[in-house]
Coordinates of N, CA and C and ligand atoms in Angstrom, one line a residue:
M1 N -16.8 -70.5 -87.5 CA -17.1 -69.2 -86.9 C -15.8 -68.4 -86.9
K2 N -14.6 -68.6 -88.1 CA -13.5 -67.6 -87.5 C -14.0 -66.2 -86.8
N3 N -12.8 -65.6 -86.2 CA -13.0 -64.4 -85.3 C -13.3 -63.3 -86.5
K4 N -12.3 -63.5 -87.2 CA -12.2 -61.4 -87.9 C -12.7 -62.4 -89.3
I5 N -13.1 -61.7 -90.7 CA -13.5 -62.0 -91.8 C -12.9 -60.5 -92.4
I6 N -13.1 -60.6 -93.7 CA -12.1 -59.8 -94.8 C -13.0 -60.8 -95.8
I7 N -14.0 -59.7 -96.4 CA -14.9 -60.0 -97.9 C -14.8 -59.0 -99.2
A8 N -13.9 -59.5 -99.9 CA -14.0 -59.2 -101.1 C -15.0 -58.6 -102.1
N9 N -15.3 -57.2 -102.3 CA -16.3 -57.4 -103.2 C -16.0 -57.1 -104.4
W10 N -16.2 -58.1 -105.5 CA -15.0 -57.6 -106.9 C -16.6 -56.4 -107.8
K11 N -17.6 -56.8 -107.1 CA -18.8 -55.5 -107.9 C -18.9 -56.3 -109.2
M12 N -18.6 -55.3 -110.1 CA -18.8 -55.9 -112.0 C -17.1 -54.8 -112.4
S13 N -16.7 -54.8 -111.8 CA -15.1 -53.9 -111.6 C -14.5 -55.3 -112.4
L14 N -14.6 -56.5 -112.2 CA -13.3 -57.0 -113.0 C -13.9 -58.0 -114.1
L15 N -14.2 -57.8 -115.1 CA -14.3 -59.4 -116.6 C -14.1 -60.4 -116.1
Y16 N -14.2 -61.5 -116.9 CA -14.2 -62.9 -116.6 C -12.6 -63.5 -116.4
Q17 N -11.9 -62.8 -117.5 CA -10.9 -63.4 -117.8 C -9.7 -62.8 -116.5
E18 N -10.0 -61.3 -115.7 CA -9.7 -60.6 -114.9 C -9.7 -61.1 -113.7
S19 N -11.0 -62.0 -113.7 CA -11.5 -62.7 -112.0 C -10.7 -63.6 -112.2
M20 N -10.4 -64.3 -113.0 CA -9.6 -66.0 -113.2 C -7.8 -65.4 -113.0
D21 N -7.4 -64.3 -113.0 CA -6.0 -64.1 -112.6 C -6.8 -63.2 -111.4
V22 N -7.3 -62.9 -110.8 CA -6.8 -62.4 -109.4 C -6.9 -63.3 -108.8
A23 N -8.3 -64.1 -109.0 CA -8.2 -65.4 -108.3 C -7.2 -66.5 -108.3
S24 N -6.6 -66.8 -108.7 CA -5.6 -67.8 -108.7 C -4.8 -67.0 -108.5
A25 N -3.9 -65.3 -108.2 CA -3.5 -64.6 -108.1 C -3.5 -65.0 -106.2
I26 N -5.0 -65.0 -105.6 CA -5.0 -65.5 -104.6 C -5.0 -66.8 -103.8
A27 N -5.2 -67.5 -104.8 CA -5.3 -69.1 -104.7 C -3.6 -69.1 -103.8
Q28 N -2.9 -68.0 -104.6 CA -0.8 -68.3 -104.0 C -1.2 -68.6 -102.5
L29 N -2.2 -67.5 -101.7 CA -1.5 -67.2 -100.6 C -1.7 -68.2 -99.9
K30 N -2.3 -69.1 -99.9 CA -2.2 -70.2 -99.1 C -1.5 -70.5 -97.5
G31 N -2.0 -70.3 -96.7 CA -0.6 -70.5 -95.7 C -0.5 -69.6 -95.3
N32 N -0.8 -68.5 -96.5 CA -0.2 -67.0 -95.7 C -1.2 -65.9 -95.3
I33 N -2.2 -66.7 -95.6 CA -4.0 -66.0 -94.1 C -3.7 -66.0 -92.6
P34 N -3.7 -65.0 -92.4 CA -3.6 -65.5 -91.0 C -4.5 -66.3 -90.2
P35 N -4.2 -67.3 -89.4 CA -5.0 -68.1 -89.3 C -6.4 -67.8 -88.5
D36 N -6.5 -66.7 -88.2 CA -7.9 -66.8 -87.2 C -8.5 -65.1 -88.4
V37 N -7.9 -65.7 -89.8 CA -8.8 -64.7 -90.8 C -9.8 -65.0 -91.4
E38 N -10.9 -65.6 -92.0 CA -11.9 -66.0 -93.2 C -11.9 -65.4 -94.1
L39 N -11.3 -65.4 -95.6 CA -11.1 -64.7 -96.4 C -12.7 -65.3 -97.6
V40 N -13.4 -63.7 -97.6 CA -14.1 -64.7 -98.5 C -13.9 -63.8 -100.0
I41 N -14.4 -64.4 -101.1 CA -14.6 -63.7 -102.2 C -15.7 -63.1 -102.8
C42 N -16.4 -62.5 -103.3 CA -17.5 -62.1 -104.0 C -17.8 -61.9 -105.4
P43 N -16.6 -62.6 -106.4 CA -17.5 -62.7 -108.0 C -18.3 -62.0 -108.8
S44 N -18.3 -62.1 -110.0 CA -19.8 -61.6 -110.5 C -20.4 -63.1 -110.7
Y45 N -21.9 -63.2 -110.9 CA -22.5 -64.2 -110.9 C -21.9 -64.9 -112.1
V46 N -21.0 -64.4 -112.8 CA -20.3 -65.5 -114.4 C -19.0 -65.7 -114.5
S47 N -18.2 -65.1 -113.4 CA -17.2 -65.4 -112.4 C -17.0 -66.5 -111.5
L48 N -18.6 -66.8 -110.9 CA -18.4 -67.8 -109.8 C -18.1 -68.7 -110.3
P49 N -18.7 -69.5 -111.0 CA -17.6 -71.1 -111.0 C -16.8 -71.1 -110.8
G50 N -16.0 -70.0 -112.1 CA -14.3 -70.5 -112.2 C -13.6 -70.1 -111.2
V51 N -14.2 -68.7 -110.5 CA -13.4 -68.9 -109.4 C -13.6 -69.8 -108.5
A52 N -14.3 -70.6 -108.0 CA -14.9 -71.7 -106.9 C -13.9 -72.6 -107.3
E53 N -13.7 -73.0 -108.8 CA -12.9 -74.0 -109.5 C -11.4 -73.8 -108.5
I54 N -10.9 -72.7 -109.4 CA -9.6 -71.8 -108.9 C -9.2 -72.1 -107.5
L55 N -10.5 -71.7 -106.4 CA -10.4 -71.5 -105.0 C -10.5 -73.0 -104.3
K56 N -10.9 -73.9 -105.2 CA -11.5 -75.3 -104.2 C -10.4 -75.7 -103.3
N57 N -8.8 -75.9 -103.5 CA -8.5 -76.6 -103.0 C -8.0 -76.0 -101.3
T58 N -8.5 -74.6 -101.2 CA -8.1 -73.2 -100.3 C -8.8 -73.0 -99.3
D59 N -8.8 -72.2 -97.8 CA -9.6 -72.6 -97.1 C -10.6 -71.1 -97.6
I60 N -10.7 -70.2 -98.4 CA -10.7 -69.1 -99.1 C -12.6 -69.1 -99.9
K61 N -13.0 -69.0 -99.0 CA -14.7 -69.0 -99.6 C -15.7 -68.2 -100.1
I62 N -16.3 -68.3 -100.9 CA -17.3 -67.6 -102.4 C -18.1 -67.0 -101.6
G63 N -19.0 -66.2 -102.0 CA -19.7 -64.9 -101.8 C -20.2 -64.7 -103.8
A64 N -21.9 -64.6 -103.0 CA -22.5 -63.8 -103.9 C -22.5 -62.7 -104.0
Q65 N -22.7 -61.4 -104.7 CA -23.1 -60.5 -104.6 C -24.1 -59.8 -104.5
D66 N -24.8 -60.9 -104.2 CA -26.9 -60.8 -104.6 C -26.8 -61.9 -104.3
L67 N -28.7 -61.9 -104.6 CA -29.6 -63.4 -105.0 C -31.0 -62.8 -105.3
F68 N -31.5 -63.7 -105.4 CA -33.5 -63.4 -105.2 C -34.1 -63.7 -104.1
W69 N -35.1 -63.5 -104.2 CA -35.8 -63.9 -102.6 C -36.7 -65.2 -102.9
E70 N -36.7 -65.9 -104.2 CA -37.5 -67.0 -104.1 C -36.4 -67.5 -104.3
E71 N -36.8 -69.1 -104.4 CA -35.7 -70.1 -104.7 C -35.8 -70.0 -106.7
R72 N -36.6 -70.2 -107.0 CA -37.3 -70.4 -108.2 C -38.6 -69.7 -108.9
G73 N -38.4 -69.7 -110.2 CA -40.0 -69.5 -110.7 C -39.3 -68.2 -112.0
A74 N -40.4 -67.5 -112.2 CA -40.7 -66.6 -113.4 C -40.3 -65.9 -112.7
Y75 N -38.8 -65.2 -112.9 CA -38.3 -63.9 -112.5 C -37.2 -64.0 -114.0
T76 N -37.0 -63.3 -114.7 CA -36.4 -63.1 -115.2 C -35.1 -62.1 -115.3
G77 N -33.9 -63.0 -115.3 CA -32.8 -62.4 -115.2 C -32.1 -62.1 -113.4
E78 N -32.9 -62.7 -112.6 CA -32.7 -63.3 -111.2 C -32.2 -64.6 -111.3
V79 N -31.2 -64.6 -110.0 CA -30.5 -66.0 -109.7 C -31.0 -66.7 -108.0
S80 N -30.6 -67.9 -108.7 CA -31.8 -68.7 -107.2 C -30.2 -68.7 -106.7
P81 N -31.3 -68.8 -105.2 CA -30.4 -69.0 -104.0 C -29.7 -70.6 -104.1
V82 N -30.8 -71.1 -103.7 CA -30.0 -72.7 -104.2 C -29.1 -72.9 -105.4
D83 N -29.2 -72.2 -106.2 CA -27.8 -72.2 -107.7 C -26.2 -72.1 -106.6
L84 N -26.8 -70.8 -106.4 CA -25.6 -70.1 -105.5 C -24.8 -71.3 -104.2
A85 N -25.6 -71.6 -104.0 CA -25.3 -72.6 -102.5 C -25.0 -74.0 -103.4
N86 N -25.5 -74.4 -104.3 CA -24.9 -75.2 -105.2 C -23.5 -75.5 -106.0
F87 N -23.4 -74.4 -105.9 CA -22.3 -73.9 -106.8 C -21.1 -73.1 -105.5
G88 N -21.4 -73.6 -104.7 CA -20.0 -73.5 -103.6 C -20.6 -71.7 -102.6
C89 N -21.3 -71.0 -103.2 CA -21.2 -70.1 -102.4 C -21.9 -70.6 -100.6
S90 N -21.0 -69.8 -99.9 CA -21.5 -69.7 -98.3 C -21.6 -68.2 -97.6
Y91 N -21.5 -67.7 -99.0 CA -21.8 -66.5 -98.7 C -22.9 -65.3 -99.4
A92 N -23.7 -64.6 -99.0 CA -24.3 -63.5 -100.2 C -24.3 -62.2 -99.7
I93 N -23.5 -61.3 -100.2 CA -23.8 -59.9 -100.1 C -25.3 -59.7 -100.1
I94 N -25.7 -58.8 -99.1 CA -27.5 -58.2 -99.8 C -27.7 -56.9 -99.4
G95 N -28.0 -56.5 -100.3 CA -28.6 -54.3 -99.8 C -27.5 -53.4 -100.0
H96 N -27.0 -54.4 -100.8 CA -25.5 -53.2 -101.3 C -25.9 -51.8 -101.7
S97 N -25.6 -50.7 -101.2 CA -26.2 -49.6 -101.9 C -25.7 -48.9 -103.1
E98 N -25.1 -49.7 -103.9 CA -25.3 -49.4 -104.8 C -26.3 -50.1 -106.0
R99 N -26.9 -51.4 -105.0 CA -28.3 -52.0 -105.8 C -29.9 -51.4 -105.0
R100 N -29.1 -50.7 -104.3 CA -30.1 -49.6 -103.5 C -30.4 -47.9 -104.2
M101 N -29.2 -47.5 -105.2 CA -29.1 -46.8 -105.6 C -29.7 -46.5 -107.2
N102 N -29.3 -48.2 -107.6 CA -29.6 -48.2 -108.7 C -30.3 -49.1 -109.3
L103 N -31.1 -50.2 -108.1 CA -31.7 -50.7 -109.0 C -33.1 -50.4 -107.6
A104 N -33.4 -49.4 -107.2 CA -34.2 -49.5 -106.6 C -34.9 -50.1 -105.5
E105 N -33.4 -51.0 -104.6 CA -34.0 -51.5 -103.8 C -33.9 -51.3 -102.5
T106 N -34.9 -52.1 -101.6 CA -35.7 -51.0 -100.5 C -35.5 -52.5 -99.5
N107 N -36.1 -51.9 -98.3 CA -35.3 -52.5 -96.8 C -36.4 -53.8 -97.5
V108 N -37.7 -54.3 -97.1 CA -38.6 -55.2 -97.8 C -37.8 -56.2 -98.4
M109 N -37.3 -55.9 -99.9 CA -36.7 -56.6 -100.5 C -35.5 -57.1 -99.6
V110 N -34.3 -56.9 -98.9 CA -33.4 -57.4 -98.5 C -33.8 -58.1 -97.6
H111 N -35.2 -57.7 -96.9 CA -35.5 -59.0 -96.2 C -35.6 -59.8 -96.0
G112 N -36.6 -60.0 -97.7 CA -37.1 -61.5 -98.1 C -35.9 -62.0 -98.7
K113 N -34.8 -61.2 -98.9 CA -33.6 -62.2 -99.3 C -32.7 -62.1 -98.1
V114 N -32.7 -61.8 -97.0 CA -32.0 -62.3 -96.2 C -32.9 -64.0 -95.7
K115 N -34.3 -63.5 -95.5 CA -34.6 -65.5 -95.1 C -34.8 -65.8 -96.2
I116 N -34.2 -65.6 -97.3 CA -34.3 -66.9 -98.5 C -32.5 -67.7 -98.3
A117 N -31.7 -66.7 -97.7 CA -29.8 -67.1 -97.3 C -30.5 -67.7 -96.6
L118 N -30.6 -67.1 -95.5 CA -30.9 -68.0 -94.2 C -31.3 -69.7 -94.5
K119 N -32.0 -69.5 -95.5 CA -32.9 -71.1 -95.5 C -32.0 -71.7 -96.3
N120 N -31.4 -71.1 -97.4 CA -30.4 -72.1 -98.2 C -28.6 -72.4 -97.4
K121 N -28.8 -71.9 -96.2 CA -27.4 -71.7 -95.6 C -26.5 -70.6 -96.3
L122 N -27.2 -69.8 -96.5 CA -26.2 -69.4 -97.7 C -25.8 -67.7 -95.8
A123 N -24.6 -67.1 -95.8 CA -24.7 -66.3 -94.8 C -24.4 -64.7 -95.1
P124 N -25.9 -64.3 -94.9 CA -26.1 -62.9 -95.2 C -25.2 -62.0 -94.8
I125 N -24.6 -60.9 -95.8 CA -24.1 -59.9 -95.4 C -24.6 -58.7 -95.5
I126 N -25.5 -58.4 -94.8 CA -26.4 -57.0 -94.8 C -25.5 -55.5 -94.5
C127 N -25.5 -55.2 -95.9 CA -24.8 -53.7 -95.9 C -25.8 -53.1 -95.3
I128 N -25.8 -51.6 -94.6 CA -26.5 -51.1 -94.6 C -25.5 -49.2 -94.3
G129 N -26.0 -48.4 -94.3 CA -25.2 -46.7 -93.7 C -26.1 -45.8 -94.6
E130 N -25.7 -44.6 -93.7 CA -26.8 -43.2 -94.6 C -25.3 -42.9 -95.5
N131 N -25.9 -42.0 -96.7 CA -25.6 -41.1 -97.5 C -25.1 -40.0 -96.9
W132 N -24.9 -38.9 -97.3 CA -23.9 -37.7 -97.4 C -24.7 -37.1 -96.5
D133 N -26.2 -36.7 -97.3 CA -26.8 -36.2 -96.3 C -27.7 -35.9 -95.5
E134 N -27.9 -37.6 -95.6 CA -28.8 -37.8 -93.9 C -27.6 -37.6 -92.7
R135 N -26.4 -38.0 -93.6 CA -25.0 -37.5 -92.7 C -25.1 -36.1 -91.6
H136 N -25.6 -35.5 -93.1 CA -25.0 -34.0 -92.6 C -26.8 -33.0 -91.7
V137 N -27.5 -34.1 -91.8 CA -28.4 -33.4 -91.3 C -28.7 -34.3 -89.7
G138 N -28.0 -35.1 -89.9 CA -27.5 -35.7 -87.8 C -28.9 -37.4 -88.2
Q139 N -28.6 -37.4 -89.6 CA -29.9 -39.0 -89.3 C -29.2 -40.3 -89.1
R140 N -27.6 -40.0 -89.0 CA -27.0 -41.3 -89.6 C -28.0 -42.4 -88.4
D141 N -27.9 -42.2 -87.0 CA -28.0 -43.4 -86.6 C -29.7 -43.8 -86.2
Y142 N -30.6 -42.7 -86.7 CA -32.4 -43.4 -87.2 C -32.0 -44.2 -88.3
V143 N -30.8 -43.8 -89.4 CA -31.0 -44.0 -90.2 C -30.7 -45.9 -90.3
L144 N -29.8 -46.0 -89.7 CA -29.1 -47.3 -89.6 C -30.0 -47.9 -88.4
I145 N -31.2 -47.9 -87.5 CA -31.4 -48.4 -86.7 C -33.2 -48.8 -87.8
R146 N -33.2 -47.6 -88.5 CA -34.9 -48.1 -89.6 C -33.8 -49.2 -90.2
E147 N -33.2 -49.1 -90.8 CA -33.2 -50.0 -92.4 C -32.4 -51.6 -91.3
L148 N -31.9 -52.0 -89.9 CA -31.9 -52.9 -88.9 C -33.0 -53.5 -88.5
N149 N -34.1 -52.6 -88.4 CA -35.5 -52.9 -87.9 C -36.4 -53.4 -88.7
E150 N -36.6 -53.3 -90.3 CA -36.5 -53.4 -91.4 C -36.8 -54.7 -92.0
I151 N -34.9 -54.4 -92.0 CA -34.5 -56.2 -92.4 C -34.8 -57.2 -91.9
L152 N -34.1 -56.6 -90.8 CA -34.5 -57.8 -89.4 C -35.6 -58.6 -88.5
G153 N -36.4 -57.5 -88.4 CA -37.7 -57.6 -88.1 C -38.8 -59.0 -88.3
G154 N -38.8 -59.5 -87.4 CA -39.4 -60.7 -87.7 C -38.9 -62.4 -88.3
I155 N -37.3 -62.0 -88.6 CA -36.3 -62.9 -89.3 C -35.9 -63.5 -87.6
Q156 N -36.3 -64.9 -87.2 CA -35.6 -66.0 -86.2 C -34.0 -65.9 -86.9
L157 N -33.5 -66.5 -85.8 CA -32.1 -66.9 -86.1 C -32.1 -68.5 -85.4
Q158 N -31.1 -68.8 -86.0 CA -31.6 -70.8 -85.4 C -30.0 -70.8 -85.2
D159 N -29.8 -72.1 -84.1 CA -28.1 -72.3 -84.2 C -27.6 -72.8 -85.5
G160 N -26.5 -72.0 -85.5 CA -25.4 -72.4 -86.4 C -25.4 -71.5 -87.4
D161 N -26.4 -70.3 -87.5 CA -26.9 -68.9 -88.6 C -25.6 -68.5 -88.5
N162 N -25.3 -67.5 -89.2 CA -24.3 -67.4 -89.8 C -24.5 -65.6 -90.0
V163 N -24.4 -64.8 -89.7 CA -25.4 -63.2 -90.0 C -24.0 -62.3 -90.0
V164 N -23.7 -61.1 -91.6 CA -22.3 -60.5 -91.1 C -23.8 -59.2 -91.5
I165 N -23.0 -57.9 -90.6 CA -23.5 -56.8 -91.0 C -22.5 -55.6 -91.2
A166 N -22.8 -55.5 -92.1 CA -21.8 -54.6 -92.6 C -21.6 -52.8 -92.5
Y167 N -21.5 -52.0 -91.5 CA -21.6 -50.5 -91.6 C -21.0 -50.5 -93.0
E168 N -21.5 -49.3 -94.3 CA -20.9 -49.2 -95.1 C -21.8 -48.0 -95.8
P169 N -20.9 -46.7 -94.8 CA -21.8 -45.5 -95.2 C -21.6 -45.1 -96.7
I170 N -22.3 -44.7 -97.2 CA -22.8 -44.5 -98.7 C -21.3 -43.2 -98.9
W171 N -21.2 -42.5 -98.2 CA -20.3 -41.1 -98.8 C -18.9 -41.6 -99.0
A172 N -18.3 -43.2 -98.6 CA -17.5 -43.8 -98.1 C -17.0 -44.7 -99.2
I173 N -18.3 -45.1 -99.8 CA -17.6 -46.4 -100.3 C -17.1 -45.8 -102.2
S174 N -16.0 -46.4 -102.7 CA -15.8 -46.3 -104.0 C -15.0 -44.7 -104.0
S175 N -15.2 -44.0 -102.9 CA -14.6 -42.5 -102.9 C -13.6 -42.3 -103.8
G176 N -12.2 -43.6 -103.8 CA -11.1 -43.0 -104.3 C -10.5 -42.0 -103.9
K177 N -10.9 -40.9 -103.3 CA -10.0 -40.6 -102.4 C -9.2 -40.4 -100.7
G178 N -9.6 -41.8 -100.5 CA -9.1 -41.7 -99.3 C -10.3 -41.5 -98.0
I179 N -11.7 -41.6 -98.8 CA -12.4 -41.1 -97.3 C -13.0 -42.3 -97.0
F180 N -13.0 -42.0 -95.6 CA -13.4 -42.8 -94.7 C -14.0 -43.2 -93.6
A181 N -14.6 -43.7 -92.5 CA -15.5 -43.6 -91.7 C -13.9 -43.7 -90.4
E182 N -13.4 -43.2 -89.8 CA -12.9 -42.7 -88.6 C -13.6 -44.6 -87.9
P183 N -12.2 -45.3 -87.2 CA -12.5 -46.9 -86.6 C -12.8 -46.1 -85.2
Q184 N -13.1 -44.6 -84.9 CA -14.0 -44.2 -83.6 C -15.1 -44.2 -83.7
E185 N -15.8 -43.9 -85.3 CA -16.9 -43.7 -85.2 C -17.6 -45.3 -85.9
V186 N -16.7 -46.0 -86.0 CA -17.5 -47.6 -87.0 C -17.6 -48.1 -85.5
K187 N -16.6 -47.5 -84.4 CA -16.8 -48.3 -83.1 C -18.1 -48.1 -82.0
Y188 N -18.6 -46.4 -82.8 CA -19.7 -46.1 -82.1 C -20.8 -47.2 -83.0
V189 N -21.1 -46.4 -83.9 CA -22.1 -47.0 -84.9 C -22.6 -48.8 -84.6
S190 N -21.2 -49.0 -84.0 CA -21.6 -50.2 -83.7 C -22.0 -50.7 -82.6
E191 N -22.1 -50.0 -81.7 CA -22.6 -50.1 -80.6 C -23.8 -49.5 -80.7
V192 N -24.1 -48.7 -81.6 CA -25.8 -48.7 -82.2 C -26.6 -49.5 -82.3
I193 N -25.6 -50.5 -82.9 CA -26.3 -51.5 -83.8 C -26.5 -52.6 -82.7
R194 N -25.9 -52.6 -81.8 CA -25.6 -53.8 -80.8 C -27.5 -53.4 -80.1
Q195 N -27.6 -52.3 -79.8 CA -28.4 -51.5 -79.4 C -29.5 -52.5 -80.3
V196 N -29.5 -51.9 -81.1 CA -30.8 -52.5 -82.3 C -31.1 -54.8 -81.7
L197 N -30.1 -54.9 -82.2 CA -29.7 -56.5 -81.8 C -30.4 -56.5 -80.8
I198 N -30.1 -56.1 -79.7 CA -30.5 -56.4 -78.5 C -32.0 -56.6 -78.2
D199 N -32.7 -55.3 -78.9 CA -34.5 -55.9 -79.0 C -34.7 -56.7 -79.7
L200 N -33.7 -56.9 -80.9 CA -34.5 -58.4 -81.6 C -34.0 -60.0 -81.4
Y201 N -32.9 -59.5 -80.8 CA -32.1 -61.0 -80.4 C -31.3 -61.1 -78.8
D202 N -31.4 -62.6 -78.3 CA -30.7 -62.2 -76.8 C -29.3 -62.6 -77.3
A203 N -28.3 -62.1 -76.1 CA -27.2 -61.9 -76.0 C -26.6 -63.1 -76.3
H204 N -27.3 -64.6 -76.4 CA -26.5 -65.4 -76.9 C -26.1 -65.8 -78.1
R205 N -27.7 -65.2 -79.1 CA -27.9 -65.3 -80.4 C -26.6 -64.3 -80.8
I206 N -27.1 -62.9 -80.7 CA -26.0 -61.8 -81.0 C -24.7 -62.5 -81.3
E207 N -23.8 -63.1 -79.7 CA -22.4 -63.6 -80.0 C -22.2 -64.9 -80.4
S208 N -23.1 -65.6 -80.9 CA -23.2 -66.5 -81.8 C -23.0 -66.8 -83.3
S209 N -24.0 -65.7 -83.6 CA -24.7 -65.8 -84.9 C -24.1 -64.5 -85.7
I210 N -24.1 -63.2 -85.0 CA -23.9 -62.2 -85.8 C -23.0 -61.2 -85.8
R211 N -21.9 -60.8 -86.6 CA -20.4 -60.5 -86.6 C -20.6 -58.9 -87.3
F212 N -19.8 -58.2 -87.1 CA -20.3 -56.7 -87.3 C -19.2 -56.0 -88.1
I213 N -19.0 -55.8 -89.6 CA -17.4 -55.3 -90.3 C -17.9 -53.6 -90.8
Y214 N -17.0 -53.3 -90.9 CA -16.5 -51.9 -92.2 C -16.4 -51.9 -93.5
G215 N -17.6 -51.2 -93.9 CA -16.8 -51.1 -95.5 C -17.0 -49.6 -95.9
G216 N -15.8 -50.0 -96.8 CA -16.1 -47.9 -97.4 C -14.4 -47.6 -97.9
S217 N -14.3 -48.0 -99.0 CA -12.2 -47.6 -99.0 C -11.1 -47.6 -98.2
V218 N -11.5 -49.3 -98.0 CA -11.1 -49.6 -96.6 C -9.1 -49.9 -98.0
N219 N -7.5 -49.6 -97.3 CA -6.7 -50.4 -98.2 C -6.1 -50.8 -97.0
K220 N -4.6 -51.3 -97.3 CA -3.6 -52.5 -97.2 C -3.3 -51.6 -95.9
L221 N -3.6 -49.4 -95.9 CA -2.6 -49.4 -95.1 C -3.9 -48.8 -94.3
S222 N -5.6 -48.6 -94.0 CA -5.6 -48.9 -92.8 C -6.8 -49.8 -92.0
I223 N -6.7 -50.9 -92.5 CA -7.2 -52.2 -92.6 C -6.6 -52.2 -91.0
K224 N -5.9 -52.2 -90.6 CA -5.2 -52.6 -89.5 C -6.0 -52.4 -88.5
K225 N -6.6 -50.1 -88.9 CA -7.5 -49.6 -87.4 C -8.5 -50.3 -87.4
Y226 N -9.1 -51.3 -88.4 CA -10.6 -51.5 -88.3 C -10.5 -52.8 -87.5
T227 N -9.4 -53.7 -88.1 CA -9.9 -54.8 -87.6 C -9.3 -55.0 -85.7
E228 N -8.5 -54.1 -85.2 CA -7.9 -54.1 -84.2 C -8.6 -53.5 -83.4
L229 N -9.4 -53.1 -83.5 CA -10.8 -52.8 -83.0 C -11.5 -53.9 -81.8
P230 N -11.7 -54.2 -81.0 CA -12.9 -55.8 -80.8 C -13.6 -55.4 -81.1
H231 N -14.7 -54.3 -81.4 CA -16.0 -54.4 -81.9 C -16.1 -54.7 -83.2
I232 N -15.0 -55.3 -83.8 CA -15.3 -54.5 -85.7 C -14.8 -56.3 -85.9
A233 N -15.4 -57.5 -86.6 CA -14.9 -58.3 -86.9 C -13.8 -58.7 -87.9
G234 N -14.4 -57.5 -89.0 CA -13.7 -57.0 -90.6 C -13.9 -56.1 -90.9
V235 N -13.9 -56.3 -92.3 CA -14.3 -55.7 -93.0 C -14.9 -56.0 -94.6
L236 N -15.1 -54.9 -95.1 CA -16.1 -55.6 -96.9 C -15.4 -54.2 -97.4
V237 N -14.3 -55.3 -99.0 CA -13.7 -54.2 -99.3 C -14.0 -54.6 -100.8
G238 N -14.1 -53.4 -102.0 CA -14.3 -53.3 -103.2 C -13.1 -53.0 -104.0
N239 N -12.8 -51.8 -104.5 CA -11.8 -51.1 -105.4 C -10.0 -52.2 -104.8
A240 N -10.0 -51.6 -103.2 CA -8.5 -53.0 -103.2 C -8.5 -54.1 -102.9
S241 N -9.5 -55.0 -103.7 CA -10.0 -56.3 -103.4 C -9.4 -56.9 -105.0
T242 N -9.8 -55.6 -105.6 CA -9.6 -56.2 -106.8 C -7.8 -56.0 -107.6
K243 N -7.2 -55.4 -106.8 CA -5.9 -55.0 -107.2 C -4.8 -56.8 -106.5
P244 N -4.4 -57.5 -107.2 CA -3.7 -58.6 -106.4 C -2.9 -58.2 -105.1
E245 N -1.9 -57.1 -105.3 CA -0.4 -57.1 -104.8 C -1.4 -56.2 -104.2
E246 N -1.8 -55.3 -104.0 CA -2.7 -54.1 -102.9 C -3.7 -55.7 -102.0
F247 N -4.3 -56.3 -102.6 CA -5.3 -57.0 -101.7 C -4.6 -58.3 -100.9
I248 N -2.7 -58.4 -101.5 CA -2.7 -59.6 -100.5 C -2.1 -58.6 -99.5
S249 N -1.2 -57.5 -99.6 CA -1.1 -57.0 -98.8 C -2.0 -56.6 -97.3
L250 N -3.4 -56.4 -98.1 CA -3.8 -55.9 -97.1 C -4.6 -57.1 -96.2
I251 N -4.7 -58.8 -97.0 CA -4.9 -59.5 -96.0 C -3.6 -59.6 -94.9
K252 N -2.4 -59.7 -95.2 CA -1.5 -59.7 -94.9 C -1.3 -59.1 -93.5
N253 N -1.8 -57.2 -93.5 CA -1.5 -56.3 -92.6 C -3.3 -56.9 -91.3
A254 N -4.0 -57.6 -92.0 CA -5.0 -57.9 -91.0 C -4.5 -58.0 -89.6
Ligands
PGA1 P1 -14.7 -49.7 -101.6 O1 -16.0 -50.1 -101.9 O2 -13.9 -50.4 -100.7 O3 -14.5 -49.4 -103.0 O4 -15.2 -48.5 -101.2 C1 -16.8 -51.2 -100.1 C2 -18.0 -51.7 -101.0 O5 -19.1 -51.1 -101.5 O6 -18.0 -52.9 -100.3

């Protein structure tokens, strides 16, 4: 497990051919990715095999944007974690706020997805974060503590498990207006999360298996503010990761 991680979440922003084009541009980066940085690309399901093919001779990893909490069965429209692992995914974003808002995904569902991801050796990228209203009534910490407890409670971690916890304040995602959480706040949140984790796991397990990252309107100018903080292992990048030039500069600036 490398120290730093940059995760690109392409959401549904890129169609198939655009995904191939951006993946080809990123593949050219070989050798220019800082050695301590792990780079993970999360394309749409349809683009995933094509992107995996383009990146197969690089160190760049592939992640899914979601998965289902069962391995197979009568679940119309869902995608099996077994297939995702077989198609070369090593990560899966789970519980993104866009899924919580648009598809009513709950912490119970996220819990099930984290469990099945770990079973299939897919590293879960667990997204948590408060919305604007919760923030304004001073409930940020409460929301994060509740989410983490409901998602991770009862999940044992084993040697070799790799878990990423992404603080993604909902008000900062896709803001398009340069609205993001200040690094000092992200540092504070990392401490809150650590306190919750200490109740769930022993210190060795936290050190060896869990990394904390930030996501929300990160761009090539702001990335360093986050990656230079010791408590933050990296970032989850949406919009800026879909534009090859911006994303390549962002990686170099990490
Ligand atoms: P953004 O998206 O960088 O466009 O704000 C981040 C995310 O949703 O993961």
